[in-house]
Coordinates of C-alpha atoms in Angstrom, one line a residue:
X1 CA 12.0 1.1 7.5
X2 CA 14.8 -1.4 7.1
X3 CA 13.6 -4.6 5.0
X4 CA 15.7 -6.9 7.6
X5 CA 14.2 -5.1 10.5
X6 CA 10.6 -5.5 9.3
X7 CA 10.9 -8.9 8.4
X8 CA 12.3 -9.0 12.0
X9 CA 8.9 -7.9 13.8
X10 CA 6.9 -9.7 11.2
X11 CA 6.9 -12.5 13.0
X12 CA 4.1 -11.1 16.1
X13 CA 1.8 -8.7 15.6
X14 CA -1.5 -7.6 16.5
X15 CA -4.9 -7.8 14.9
X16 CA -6.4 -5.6 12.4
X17 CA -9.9 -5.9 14.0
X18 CA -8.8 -5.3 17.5
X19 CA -7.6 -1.6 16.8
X20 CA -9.2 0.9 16.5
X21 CA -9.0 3.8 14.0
X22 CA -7.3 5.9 15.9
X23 CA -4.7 3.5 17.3
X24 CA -4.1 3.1 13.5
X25 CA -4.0 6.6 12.9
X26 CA 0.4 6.9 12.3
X27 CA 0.3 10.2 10.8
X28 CA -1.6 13.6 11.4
X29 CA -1.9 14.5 7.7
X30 CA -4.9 15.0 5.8
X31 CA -4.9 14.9 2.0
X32 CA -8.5 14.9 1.5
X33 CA -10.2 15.7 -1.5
X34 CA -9.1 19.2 -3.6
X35 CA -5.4 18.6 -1.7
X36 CA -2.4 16.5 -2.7
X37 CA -2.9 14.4 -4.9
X38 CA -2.2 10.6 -4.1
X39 CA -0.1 8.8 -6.9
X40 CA -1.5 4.9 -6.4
X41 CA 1.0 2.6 -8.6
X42 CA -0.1 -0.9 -9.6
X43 CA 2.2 -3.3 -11.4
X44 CA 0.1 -3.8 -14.2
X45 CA 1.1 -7.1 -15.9
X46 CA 0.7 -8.6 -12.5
X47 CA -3.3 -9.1 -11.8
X48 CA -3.0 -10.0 -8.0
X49 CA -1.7 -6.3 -8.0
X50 CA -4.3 -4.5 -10.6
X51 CA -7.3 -6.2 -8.3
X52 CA -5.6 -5.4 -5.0
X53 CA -4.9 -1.4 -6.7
X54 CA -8.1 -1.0 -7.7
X55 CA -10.0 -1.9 -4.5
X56 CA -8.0 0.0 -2.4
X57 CA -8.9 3.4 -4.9
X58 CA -12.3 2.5 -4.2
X59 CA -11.9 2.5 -0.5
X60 CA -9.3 5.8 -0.9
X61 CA -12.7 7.3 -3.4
X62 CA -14.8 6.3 -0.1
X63 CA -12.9 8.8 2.2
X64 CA -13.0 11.8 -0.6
X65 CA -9.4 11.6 -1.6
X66 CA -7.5 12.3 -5.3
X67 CA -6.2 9.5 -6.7
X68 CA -4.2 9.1 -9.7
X69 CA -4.1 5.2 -10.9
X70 CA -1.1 4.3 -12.7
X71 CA -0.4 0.8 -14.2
X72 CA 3.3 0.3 -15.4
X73 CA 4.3 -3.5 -16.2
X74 CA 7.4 -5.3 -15.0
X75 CA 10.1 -4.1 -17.4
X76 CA 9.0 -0.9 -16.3
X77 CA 9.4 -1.0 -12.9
X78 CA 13.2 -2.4 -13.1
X79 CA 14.0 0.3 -15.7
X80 CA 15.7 3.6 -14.0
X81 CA 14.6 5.7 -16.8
X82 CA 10.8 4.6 -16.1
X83 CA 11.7 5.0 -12.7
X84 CA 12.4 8.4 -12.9
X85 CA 9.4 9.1 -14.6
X86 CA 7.0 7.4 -12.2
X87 CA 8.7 9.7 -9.5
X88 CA 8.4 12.4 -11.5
X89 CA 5.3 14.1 -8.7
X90 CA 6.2 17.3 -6.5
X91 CA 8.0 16.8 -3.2
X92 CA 5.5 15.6 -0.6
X93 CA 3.2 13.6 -3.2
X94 CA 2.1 10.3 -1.3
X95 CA 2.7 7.7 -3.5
X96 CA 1.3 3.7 -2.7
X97 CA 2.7 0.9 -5.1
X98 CA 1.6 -2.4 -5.0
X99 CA 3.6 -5.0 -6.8
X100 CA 6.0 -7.8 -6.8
X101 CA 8.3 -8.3 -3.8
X102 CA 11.3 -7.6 -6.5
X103 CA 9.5 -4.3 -8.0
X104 CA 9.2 -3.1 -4.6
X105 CA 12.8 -3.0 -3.2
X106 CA 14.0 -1.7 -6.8
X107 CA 11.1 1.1 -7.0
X108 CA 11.8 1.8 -3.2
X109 CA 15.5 1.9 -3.2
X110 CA 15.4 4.5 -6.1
X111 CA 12.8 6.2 -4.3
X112 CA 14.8 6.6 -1.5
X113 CA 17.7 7.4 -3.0
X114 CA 16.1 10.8 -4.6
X115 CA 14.4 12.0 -0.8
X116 CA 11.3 10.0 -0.6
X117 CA 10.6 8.2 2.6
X118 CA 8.8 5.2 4.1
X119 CA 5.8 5.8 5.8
X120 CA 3.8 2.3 5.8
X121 CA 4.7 -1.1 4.1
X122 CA 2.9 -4.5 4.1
X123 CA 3.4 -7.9 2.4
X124 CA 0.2 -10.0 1.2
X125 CA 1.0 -13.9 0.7
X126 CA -1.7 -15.3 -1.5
X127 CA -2.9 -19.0 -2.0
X128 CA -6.4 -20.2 -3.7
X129 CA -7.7 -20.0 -0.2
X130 CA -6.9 -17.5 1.7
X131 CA -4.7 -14.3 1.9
X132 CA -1.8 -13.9 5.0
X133 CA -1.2 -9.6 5.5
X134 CA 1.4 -8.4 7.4
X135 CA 2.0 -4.4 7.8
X136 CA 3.9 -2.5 9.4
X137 CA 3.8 1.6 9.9
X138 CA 6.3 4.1 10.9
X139 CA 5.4 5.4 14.2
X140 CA 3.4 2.1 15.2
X141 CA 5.3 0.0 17.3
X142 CA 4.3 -3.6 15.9
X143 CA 3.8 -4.8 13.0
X144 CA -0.4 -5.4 12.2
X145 CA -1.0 -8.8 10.7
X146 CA -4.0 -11.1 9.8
X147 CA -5.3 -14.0 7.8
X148 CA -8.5 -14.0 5.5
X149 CA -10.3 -14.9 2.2
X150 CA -12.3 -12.7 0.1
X151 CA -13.0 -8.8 -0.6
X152 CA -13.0 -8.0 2.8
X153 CA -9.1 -8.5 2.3
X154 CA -8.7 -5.7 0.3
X155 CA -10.9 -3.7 1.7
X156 CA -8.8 -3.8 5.5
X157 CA -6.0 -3.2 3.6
X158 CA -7.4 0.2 2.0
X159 CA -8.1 0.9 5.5
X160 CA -4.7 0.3 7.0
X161 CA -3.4 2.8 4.3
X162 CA -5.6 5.3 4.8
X163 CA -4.9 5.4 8.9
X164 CA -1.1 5.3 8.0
X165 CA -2.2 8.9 5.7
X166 CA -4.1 9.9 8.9
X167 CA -7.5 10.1 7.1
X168 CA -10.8 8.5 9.0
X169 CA -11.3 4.9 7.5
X170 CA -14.6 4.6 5.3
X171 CA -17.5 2.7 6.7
X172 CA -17.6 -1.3 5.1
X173 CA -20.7 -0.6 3.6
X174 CA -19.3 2.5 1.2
X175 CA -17.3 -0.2 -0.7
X176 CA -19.2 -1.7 -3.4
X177 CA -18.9 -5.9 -3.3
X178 CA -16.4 -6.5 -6.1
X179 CA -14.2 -10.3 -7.2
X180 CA -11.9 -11.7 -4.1
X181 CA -8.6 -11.0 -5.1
X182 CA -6.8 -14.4 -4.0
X183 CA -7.6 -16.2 -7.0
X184 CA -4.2 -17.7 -7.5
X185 CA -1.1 -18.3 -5.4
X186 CA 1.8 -15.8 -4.8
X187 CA 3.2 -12.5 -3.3
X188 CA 2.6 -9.1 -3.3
X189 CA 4.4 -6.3 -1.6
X190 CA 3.3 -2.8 -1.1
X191 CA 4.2 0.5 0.3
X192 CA 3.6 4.1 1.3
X193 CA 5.6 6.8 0.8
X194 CA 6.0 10.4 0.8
X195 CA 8.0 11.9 -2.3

């Protein structure tokens, strides 16, 4: 999806909590456990990021599904050759990455650039008290937004990422309590996408 078209739509949406699973459900794709692999990239010298990455394994572990967890830092991500190595998956590997707004359109664009393609995005705008989401899908025609505090957070967001894969969301209770993850102020952006 075009960044200027999804900022765009950003601006309405319509609740997490008043769709259901399979309104969510953008794809009809199933990479359940023994299948593909999915690559799930956290900026790693960014803890907003680590925290977020790490629950939403937890919620992709809850619906039987491979993950591989990787944690490059910023110079990383704005490097080409570490680019190319963090793409380095077969074609058709979903890949999620969860990082800085700037990360993002770098890792995305080079992404892009060597076949992969969009399949879900979403922003998270963090402050000591609560957490703003806003996503967005390919194949959904509004953008999905909502405002919170705490674990649940994360937790919604695992979900929307695993209805954009096309997989059934866990039950709440399957996700072990774990630290909120909008601790400080700032920005996160992540993204789905097939390689």
């Amino acid at each position: 999806m075009d960044r200027r078209e999804f900022f765009r739509r950003a601006g309405g949406g319509a609740s997490l909590a008043a769709l259901s699973t399979s309104a969510l459900s953008f794809q009809n794709v199933n990479f359940a456990a023994g299948r593909t692999q999915l690559i799930l990239l956290g900026q790693g010298d960014l803890p907003a990021a680590v925290a977020l990455a790490r629950r939403v394994e937890e919620a992709f572990h809850g619906a039987g599904l491979r993950t591989a967890v990787l944690l490059p830092g910023r110079s990383e991500l704005r490097r080409i050759d570490s680019l190319d190595a963090l793409l380095d998956h077969p074609p058709g590997t979903p890949l999620l990455g969860i990082m800085d707004d700037a990360a993002a359109v770098i890792f995305q664009a080079v992404a892009g650039s060597r076949g992969a393609h969009s399949l879900a995005s979403a922003h998270h705008r963090s402050s000591s008290s609560a957490t703003r989401h806003c996503c967005s899908a390919a194949g959904y025609p509004q953008p999905i937004t909502w405002n919170g505090a705490g674990d649940d957070q994360a937790q919604h967001v695992g979900q929307f990422y695993l209805a954009a894969l096309g997989e059934r969301t866990a039950p709440p209770a399957s996700i072990r309590p774990a630290a909120a993850i909008t601790a400080a102020e700032g920005a996160l952006a992540s993204f789905l996408i097939r390689l």
